[in-house]
XYZ file of C-alpha atoms in Angstrom:
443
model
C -11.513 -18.450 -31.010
C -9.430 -20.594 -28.659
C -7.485 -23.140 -30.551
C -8.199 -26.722 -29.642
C -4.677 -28.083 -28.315
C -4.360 -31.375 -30.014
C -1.227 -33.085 -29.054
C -0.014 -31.211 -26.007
C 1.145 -34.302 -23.581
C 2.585 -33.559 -19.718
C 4.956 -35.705 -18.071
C 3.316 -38.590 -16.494
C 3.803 -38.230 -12.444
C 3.753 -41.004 -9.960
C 2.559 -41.056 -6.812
C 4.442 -42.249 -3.357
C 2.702 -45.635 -3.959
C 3.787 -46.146 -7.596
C 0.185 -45.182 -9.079
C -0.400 -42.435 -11.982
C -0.823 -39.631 -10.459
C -4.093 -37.219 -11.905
C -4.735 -33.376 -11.792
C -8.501 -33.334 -10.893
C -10.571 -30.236 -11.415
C -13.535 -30.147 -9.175
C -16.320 -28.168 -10.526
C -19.882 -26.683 -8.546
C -22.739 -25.469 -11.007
C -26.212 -24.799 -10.583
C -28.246 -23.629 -7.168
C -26.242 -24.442 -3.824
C -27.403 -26.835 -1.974
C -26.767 -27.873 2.320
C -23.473 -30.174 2.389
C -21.892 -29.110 -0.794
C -18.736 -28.614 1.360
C -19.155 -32.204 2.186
C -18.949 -33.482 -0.973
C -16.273 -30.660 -2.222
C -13.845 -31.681 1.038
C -14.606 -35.118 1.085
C -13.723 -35.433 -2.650
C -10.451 -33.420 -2.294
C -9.151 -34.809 0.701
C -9.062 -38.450 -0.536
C -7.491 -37.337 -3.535
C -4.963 -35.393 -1.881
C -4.461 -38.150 0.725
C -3.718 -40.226 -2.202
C -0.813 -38.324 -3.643
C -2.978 -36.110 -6.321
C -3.703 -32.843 -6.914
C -6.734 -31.068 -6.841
C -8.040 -27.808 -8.565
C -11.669 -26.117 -7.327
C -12.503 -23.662 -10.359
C -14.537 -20.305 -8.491
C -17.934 -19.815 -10.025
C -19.148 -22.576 -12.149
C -18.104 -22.809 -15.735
C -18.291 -19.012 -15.683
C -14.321 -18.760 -16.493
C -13.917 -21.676 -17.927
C -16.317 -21.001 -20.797
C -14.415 -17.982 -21.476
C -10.521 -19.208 -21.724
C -8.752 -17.978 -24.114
C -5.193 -19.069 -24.430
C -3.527 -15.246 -24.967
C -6.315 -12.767 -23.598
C -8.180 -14.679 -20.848
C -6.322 -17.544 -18.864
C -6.742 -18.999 -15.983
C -4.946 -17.667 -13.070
C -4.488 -19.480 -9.365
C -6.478 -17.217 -6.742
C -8.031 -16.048 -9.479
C -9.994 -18.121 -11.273
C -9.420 -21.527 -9.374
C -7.865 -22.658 -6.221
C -4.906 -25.533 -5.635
C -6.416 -27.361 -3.236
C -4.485 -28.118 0.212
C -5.076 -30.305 3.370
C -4.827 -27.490 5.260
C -7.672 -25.460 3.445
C -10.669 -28.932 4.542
C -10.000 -28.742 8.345
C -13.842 -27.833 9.377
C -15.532 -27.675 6.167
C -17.315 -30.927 6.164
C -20.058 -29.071 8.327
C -19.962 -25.617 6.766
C -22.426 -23.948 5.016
C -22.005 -22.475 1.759
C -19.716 -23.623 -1.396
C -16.346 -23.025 -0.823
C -16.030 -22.504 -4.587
C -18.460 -20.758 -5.102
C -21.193 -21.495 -8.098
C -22.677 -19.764 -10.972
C -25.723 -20.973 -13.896
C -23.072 -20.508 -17.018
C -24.342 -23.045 -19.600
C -21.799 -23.787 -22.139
C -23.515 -26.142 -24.120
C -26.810 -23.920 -23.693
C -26.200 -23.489 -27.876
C -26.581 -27.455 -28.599
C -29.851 -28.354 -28.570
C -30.077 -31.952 -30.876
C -27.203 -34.006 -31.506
C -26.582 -32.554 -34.915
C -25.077 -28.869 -33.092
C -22.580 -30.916 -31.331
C -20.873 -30.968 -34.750
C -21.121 -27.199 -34.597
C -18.380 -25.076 -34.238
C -20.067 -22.247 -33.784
C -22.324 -23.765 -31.033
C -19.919 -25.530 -28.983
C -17.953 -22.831 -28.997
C -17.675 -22.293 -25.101
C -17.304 -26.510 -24.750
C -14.067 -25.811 -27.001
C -13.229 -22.924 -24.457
C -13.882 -25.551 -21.477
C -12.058 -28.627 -23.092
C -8.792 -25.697 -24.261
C -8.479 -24.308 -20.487
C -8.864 -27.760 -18.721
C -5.946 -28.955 -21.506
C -3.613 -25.818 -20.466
C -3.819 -26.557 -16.942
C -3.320 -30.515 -17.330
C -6.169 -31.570 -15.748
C -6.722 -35.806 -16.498
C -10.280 -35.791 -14.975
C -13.111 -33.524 -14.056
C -15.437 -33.605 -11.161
C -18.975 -32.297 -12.078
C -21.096 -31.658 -9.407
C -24.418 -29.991 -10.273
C -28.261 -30.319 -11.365
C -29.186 -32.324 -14.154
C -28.588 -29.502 -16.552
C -24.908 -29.610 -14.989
C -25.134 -33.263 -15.621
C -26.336 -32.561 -19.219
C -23.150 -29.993 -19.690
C -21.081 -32.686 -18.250
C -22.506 -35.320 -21.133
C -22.030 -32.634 -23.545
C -17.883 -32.872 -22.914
C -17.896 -35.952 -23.264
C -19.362 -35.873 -26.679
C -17.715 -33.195 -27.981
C -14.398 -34.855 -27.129
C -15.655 -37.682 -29.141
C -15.516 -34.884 -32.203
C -11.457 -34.215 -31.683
C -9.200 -35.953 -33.887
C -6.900 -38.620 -32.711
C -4.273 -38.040 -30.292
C -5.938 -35.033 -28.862
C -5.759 -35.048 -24.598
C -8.710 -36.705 -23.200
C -10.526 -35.767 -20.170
C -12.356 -38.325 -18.045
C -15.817 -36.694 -16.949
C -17.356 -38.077 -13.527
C -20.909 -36.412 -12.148
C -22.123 -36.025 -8.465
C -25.590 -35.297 -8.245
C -27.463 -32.399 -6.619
C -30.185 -30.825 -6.168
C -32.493 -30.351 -3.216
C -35.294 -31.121 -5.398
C -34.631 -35.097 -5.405
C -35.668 -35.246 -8.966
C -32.696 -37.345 -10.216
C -33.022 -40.552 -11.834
C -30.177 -43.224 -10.808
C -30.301 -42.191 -7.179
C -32.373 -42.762 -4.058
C -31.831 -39.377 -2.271
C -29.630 -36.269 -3.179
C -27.310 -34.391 -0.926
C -29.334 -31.714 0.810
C -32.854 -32.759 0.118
C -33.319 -33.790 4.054
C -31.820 -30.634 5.207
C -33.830 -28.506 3.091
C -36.943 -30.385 3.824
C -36.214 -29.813 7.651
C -35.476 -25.966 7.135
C -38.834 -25.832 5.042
C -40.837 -28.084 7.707
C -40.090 -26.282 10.568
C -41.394 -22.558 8.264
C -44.324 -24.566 7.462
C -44.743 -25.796 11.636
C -44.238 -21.662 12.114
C -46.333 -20.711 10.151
C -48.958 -23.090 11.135
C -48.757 -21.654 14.603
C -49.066 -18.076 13.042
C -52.359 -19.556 11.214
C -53.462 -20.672 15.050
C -53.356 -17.300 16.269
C -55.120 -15.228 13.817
C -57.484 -17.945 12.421
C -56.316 -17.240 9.092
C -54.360 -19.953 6.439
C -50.814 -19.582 4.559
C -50.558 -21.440 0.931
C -46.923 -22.334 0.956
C -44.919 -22.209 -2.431
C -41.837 -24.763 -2.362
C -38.944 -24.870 -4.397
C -38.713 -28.166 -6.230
C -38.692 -27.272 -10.241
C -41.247 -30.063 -12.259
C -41.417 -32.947 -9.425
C -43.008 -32.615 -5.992
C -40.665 -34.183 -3.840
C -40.036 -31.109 -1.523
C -43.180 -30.180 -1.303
C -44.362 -33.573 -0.267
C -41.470 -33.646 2.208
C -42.314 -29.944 3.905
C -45.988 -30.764 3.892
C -45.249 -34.141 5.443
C -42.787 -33.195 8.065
C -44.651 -29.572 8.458
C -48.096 -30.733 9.148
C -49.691 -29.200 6.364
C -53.532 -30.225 5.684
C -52.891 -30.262 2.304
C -49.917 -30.686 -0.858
C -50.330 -30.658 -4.425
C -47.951 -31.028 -6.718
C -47.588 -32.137 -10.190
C -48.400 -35.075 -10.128
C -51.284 -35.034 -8.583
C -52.723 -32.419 -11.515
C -55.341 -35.177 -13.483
C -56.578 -33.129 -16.353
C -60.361 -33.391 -15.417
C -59.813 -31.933 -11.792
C -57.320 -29.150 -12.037
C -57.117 -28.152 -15.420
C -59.239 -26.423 -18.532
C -57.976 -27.354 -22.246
C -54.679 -28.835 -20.737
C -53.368 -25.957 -18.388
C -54.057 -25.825 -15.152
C -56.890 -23.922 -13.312
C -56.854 -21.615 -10.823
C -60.726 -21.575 -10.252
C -60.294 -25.468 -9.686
C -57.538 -25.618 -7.431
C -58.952 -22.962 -5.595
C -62.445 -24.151 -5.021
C -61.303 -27.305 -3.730
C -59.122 -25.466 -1.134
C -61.866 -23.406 0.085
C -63.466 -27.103 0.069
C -60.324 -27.952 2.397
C -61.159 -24.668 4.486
C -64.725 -25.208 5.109
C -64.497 -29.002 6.170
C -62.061 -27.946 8.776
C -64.413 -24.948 9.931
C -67.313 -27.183 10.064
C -66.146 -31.399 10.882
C -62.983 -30.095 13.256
C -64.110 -26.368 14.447
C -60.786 -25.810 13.116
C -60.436 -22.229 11.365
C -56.709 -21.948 10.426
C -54.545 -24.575 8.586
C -51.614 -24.856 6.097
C -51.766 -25.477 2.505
C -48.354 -26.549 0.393
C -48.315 -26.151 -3.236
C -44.950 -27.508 -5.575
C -43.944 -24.440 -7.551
C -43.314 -26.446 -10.835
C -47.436 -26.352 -11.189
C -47.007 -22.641 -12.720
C -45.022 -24.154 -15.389
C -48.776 -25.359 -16.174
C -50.795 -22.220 -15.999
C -52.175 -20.269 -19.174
C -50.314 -18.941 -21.876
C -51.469 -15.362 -21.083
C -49.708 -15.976 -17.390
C -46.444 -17.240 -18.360
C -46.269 -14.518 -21.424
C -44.321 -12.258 -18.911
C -41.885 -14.704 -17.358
C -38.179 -14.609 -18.010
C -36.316 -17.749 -18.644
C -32.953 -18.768 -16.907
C -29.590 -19.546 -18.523
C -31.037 -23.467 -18.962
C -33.964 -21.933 -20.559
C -36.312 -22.804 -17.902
C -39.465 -20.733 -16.691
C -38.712 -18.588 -13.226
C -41.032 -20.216 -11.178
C -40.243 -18.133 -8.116
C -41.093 -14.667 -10.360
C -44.587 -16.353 -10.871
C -45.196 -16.259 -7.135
C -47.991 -18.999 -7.740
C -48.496 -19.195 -4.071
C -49.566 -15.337 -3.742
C -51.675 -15.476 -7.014
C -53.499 -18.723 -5.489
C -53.935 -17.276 -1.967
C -55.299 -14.605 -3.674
C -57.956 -16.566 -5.461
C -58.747 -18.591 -2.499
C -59.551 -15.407 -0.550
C -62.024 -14.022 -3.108
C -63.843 -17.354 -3.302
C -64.590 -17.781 -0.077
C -65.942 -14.481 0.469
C -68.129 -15.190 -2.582
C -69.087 -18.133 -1.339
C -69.782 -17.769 2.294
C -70.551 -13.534 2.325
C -67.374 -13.155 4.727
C -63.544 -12.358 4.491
C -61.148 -15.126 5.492
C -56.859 -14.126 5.839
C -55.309 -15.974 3.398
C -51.561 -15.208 2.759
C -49.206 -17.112 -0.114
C -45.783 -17.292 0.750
C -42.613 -18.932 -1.331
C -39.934 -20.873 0.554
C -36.871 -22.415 -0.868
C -34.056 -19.890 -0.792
C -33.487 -20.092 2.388
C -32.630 -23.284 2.921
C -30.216 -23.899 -0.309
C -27.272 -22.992 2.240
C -28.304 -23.630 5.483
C -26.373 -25.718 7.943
C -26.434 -29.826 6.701
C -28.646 -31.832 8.265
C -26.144 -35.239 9.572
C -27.395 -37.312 6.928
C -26.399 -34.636 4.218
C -23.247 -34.547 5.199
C -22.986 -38.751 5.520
C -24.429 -38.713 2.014
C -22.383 -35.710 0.701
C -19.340 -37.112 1.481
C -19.855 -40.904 0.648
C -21.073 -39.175 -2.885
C -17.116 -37.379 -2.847
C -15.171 -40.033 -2.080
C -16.996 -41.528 -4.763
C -15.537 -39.658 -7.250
C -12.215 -40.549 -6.530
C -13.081 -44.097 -6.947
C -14.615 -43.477 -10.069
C -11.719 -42.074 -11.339
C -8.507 -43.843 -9.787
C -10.125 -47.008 -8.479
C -12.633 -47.713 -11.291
C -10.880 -45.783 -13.823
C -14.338 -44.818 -15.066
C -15.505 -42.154 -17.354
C -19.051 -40.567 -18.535
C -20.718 -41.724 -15.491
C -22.880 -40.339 -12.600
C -21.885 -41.841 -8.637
C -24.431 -43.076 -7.112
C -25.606 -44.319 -3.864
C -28.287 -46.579 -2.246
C -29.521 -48.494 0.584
C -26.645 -48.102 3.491
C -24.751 -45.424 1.782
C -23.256 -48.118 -0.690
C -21.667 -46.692 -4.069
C -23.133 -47.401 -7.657
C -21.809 -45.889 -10.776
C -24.214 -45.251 -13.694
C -23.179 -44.495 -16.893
C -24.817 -40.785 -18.324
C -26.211 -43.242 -21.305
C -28.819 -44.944 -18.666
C -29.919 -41.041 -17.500
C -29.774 -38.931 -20.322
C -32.171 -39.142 -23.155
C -30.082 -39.551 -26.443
C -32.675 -37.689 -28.285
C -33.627 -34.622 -26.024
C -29.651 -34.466 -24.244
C -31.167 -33.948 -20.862
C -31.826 -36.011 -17.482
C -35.240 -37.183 -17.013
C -37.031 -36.096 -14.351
C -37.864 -38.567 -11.462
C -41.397 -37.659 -10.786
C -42.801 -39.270 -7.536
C -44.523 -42.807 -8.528
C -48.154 -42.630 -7.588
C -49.821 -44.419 -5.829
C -46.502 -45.026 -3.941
C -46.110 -45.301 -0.451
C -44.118 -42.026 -0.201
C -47.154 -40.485 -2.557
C -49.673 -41.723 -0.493
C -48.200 -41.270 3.151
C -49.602 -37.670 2.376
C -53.295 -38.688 1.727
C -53.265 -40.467 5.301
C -51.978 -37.106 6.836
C -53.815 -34.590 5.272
C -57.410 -33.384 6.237
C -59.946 -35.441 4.266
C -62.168 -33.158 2.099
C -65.759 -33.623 2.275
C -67.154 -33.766 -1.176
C -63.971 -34.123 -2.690
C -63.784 -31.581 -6.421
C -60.444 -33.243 -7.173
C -58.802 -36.820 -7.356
C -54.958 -36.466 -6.520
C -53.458 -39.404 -9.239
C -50.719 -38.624 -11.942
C -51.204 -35.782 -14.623
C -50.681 -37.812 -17.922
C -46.862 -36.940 -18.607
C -45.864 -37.881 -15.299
C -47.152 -41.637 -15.748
C-alpha cells in the first residue's frame, strides 16, 4: 500500500503581493453537467491571476485513488494538467469538462463512521491524501454531486485520523448536479440549461403528439427529487408531472411500493378528460425517474447498481414500462387502441451548450472557491450562492448527516409555490384517482 507521507514539508512560496502562495488541485466527479467549464475556468483563472498555481486532475478520482508512490504516479499530461492563462481563453461558454470526469468512489468502502478508522477501507482515501501530498497541493477543489460532496467530507475525516505533523489539505466543495437536489443552495449550475434542453424535447414532442393524435410519457433525469421533471413539464407544456413527491401511499402505491395499475389508470383518467372536456386527443405526460426506485421488489431484482451504489434508473426505462401499461388500459377500457410511446430524456442535455444564467452561476460558484480558500481561509465547506448571485459558505457539518455520511436530499416542499405552479398548468382530471401531496419520507 502507499505509505502515508507524514512530515514531508515544501518551501513556502510567496506571491507578487506578499501572500502565501497555494498549489490548488481542481477536481470534476460525477455526471457532467452545462457550464462546468464555467466554474473550472472561472476558478482557475482567479487563482492564477492571483499568483497561484493550479492543477485539473483528468477523470475524477480515477488516478488519484490509485497513486502509488513507486509503481503508479502522477504524471503532467498524463494524469493532470498545470493549468495556464492561455489554456481559459473561450472556455467559459464551452460545452463539455475540460478535465474530463469519471464515478470512482474512494470512500465507496466506508459506510458508518467506525470504517473511517479502517485501513483496509480507506484504502484509496490514503491513495488520494499520498498523491495530493507528492504533488504539494495546500487545497483541493471538489466539484461534484452530493456523493462527490460525501467523498470530499470523507478527506476531511480521514485526515483527522493522521498523526500530528502530517501535511494537511484544505477541502472546499462546489455543487452540481442538474438535478437541483442540494441542500444549502438555491439553484445548481446547469439545472436551467438542462431544463431548457428537456422543455423544448417535451414542446417537440408535444407537436409530434398533435400530429398523430397519440401521447409520449416522458422519463426525466433527476435521481430521488422531482425538480427536473417539474421544470421540463413546466416550461414544456406537459398536461401532467409526477414525481416523488407527489406518490401519497393511498393513491399510487400497494403495501408501500408504488403501482403501476394506479398511476396508470389515472393517466388514462388524464387521457379521456382531454378527449371528452377539450376534444383534445394527444398530450404530454412527464414522469421523475427516481419513482422506479419505488417499484416492486420483483422489478428492481434485475437492476445493476452504480459505483455510489445507487439503482440505474435509466436501465429501468420506467417511462416505456408505464406507456406500456397506459396503452393496454385504455384499450381495455374503451375497446380501442390509443399510441402511447415512453421516452427517457436526460443525457442529452448533461453537456449541452450553458444556458447565460449557468454560466453567471457557474462562475460566481468558481471564484468562490478561491475565496474560500485564500480570502476566507476556509476548510470542510460547500460555496454557496443565493438571491443576486451573492456567496455563502456552509460548512459540510450543516449538509451531511453525521450518522448516514451523505447529503440529504432537497425534495421539493409541497404545497410550495414552485410545487403547485404545476397543478395550475396541468389539465384538471375529472374524477380525480390520485391526490398529488408528499409521499411520507419526503415530508
Amino acid at each position: 500500500p502507499a505509505a502515508v507521507p507524514r512530515t514531508k514539508k515544501w518551501k513556502i512560496e510567496m506571491t507578487a503581493t506578499g501572500e502565501k502562495k497555494f498549489r490548488v488541485g481542481i477536481i470534476f466527479a460525477g455526471g457532467p453537467a452545462p457550464a462546468a467549464n464555467s466554474v473550472i475556468g472561472a476558478c482557475a483563472a482567479a487563482f492564477l491571476e492571483n499568483g497561484h498555481e493550479v492543477l485539473g486532475f483528468y477523470h475524477g478520482y480515477s488516478n488519484l485513488q490509485d497513486y502509488h508512490p513507486v509503481s503508479h504516479r502522477l504524471l503532467p499530461d498524463k494524469h493532470y494538467r498545470v493549468f495556464q492563462e492561455k489554456d481559459l481563453r473561450g472556455l467559459r461558454n464551452s460545452r463539455g469538462i475540460v478535465i474530463g470526469t469519471a464515478r470512482a468512489n474512494p470512500g465507496k468502502p466506508i459506510q458508518t463512521k467506525e470504517d473511517i478508522m479502517d485501513e483496509a477501507k480507506t484504502q484509496k482515501l490514503r491513495n488520494v491524501y499520498s498523491a495530493l501530498v507528492d504533488l504539494q497541493v495546500d487545497a483541493l477543489i471538489s466539484i461534484g454531486g452530493d456523493d462527490t460532496l460525501r467523498t470530499a467530507n470523507l478527506m476531511v475525516n480521514y485526515q483527522k485520523t493522521l498523526p500530528s505533523g502530517a501535511p494537511h489539505i484544505r477541502v472546499i466543495h462546489l455543487p452540481k448536479t442538474i438535478d437541483n437536489d442540494y441542500e444549502g443552495i438555491d439553484f445548481t449550475f446547469g439545472f436551467f440549461t438542462a431544463v431548457d434542453i428537456m422543455a423544448k424535447e417535451v414542446l417537440n414532442l408535444r407537436a409530434d403528439a398533435l400530429a398523430t393524435s397519440a401521447y409520449y410519457i416522458v422519463e426525466t433525469m433527476g435521481r430521488k427529487a422531482g425538480w427536473l421533471a417539474y421544470g421540463t413539464a413546466i416550461a414544456g407544456e406537459a398536461n401532467l408531472v409526477i414525481s416523488v413527491e407527489d406518490a401519497k401511499s393511498e393513491s399510487l402505491t400497494s403495501n408501500g411500493k408504488l403501482d403501476l395499475s394506479k398511476l396508470s389508470d389515472y393517466i388514462v383518467d388524464l387521457i379521456r378528460t382531454r378527449e371528452t372536456k377539450y376534444d383534445k386527443h394527444y398530450g404530454t405526460v412527464v414522469l421523475a425517474e427516481g419513482l422506479a426506485e419505488h417499484l416492486p421488489a420483483e422489478v428492481l431484482q434485475s437492476t445493476t447498481l452504480d459505483e455510489h451504489g445507487h439503482v440505474s434508473l435509466g436501465k429501468i426505462d420506467l417511462g416505456k414500462m408505464v406507456a406500456e401499461t397506459v396503452g393496454r388500459h385504455y384499450e381495455k377500457r374503451y375497446n380501442r387502441p390509443k399510441k402511447v410511446t415512453g421516452v427517457q430524456l436526460g443525457y442529452e442535455a448533461r453537456c449541452g451548450a450553458p444556458h447565460a444564467f449557468d454560466v453567471m452561476l457557474g462562475s460566481q460558484l468558481g471564484v468562490g472557491g478561491y475565496k474560500a480558500v485564500v480570502e476566507k481561509e476556509l476548510d470542510a465547506h460547500m460555496v454557496s450562492t443565493s438571491g443576486q448571485l451573492s456567496l455563502s459558505y456552509v460548512p459540510f457539518e450543516q449538509i451531511i448527516n453525521p450518522e448516514t455520511l451523505r447529503a440529504n436530499v432537497r425534495f421539493i416542499a409541497p404545497g410550495s409555490d414552485y410545487h403547485n405552479l404545476a397543478r395550475f398548468l396541468e389539465t384538471r382530471v375529472e374524477h380525480e384517482t390520485i391526490v398529488l401531496g408528499p409521499r411520507k419520507e419526503a415530508k
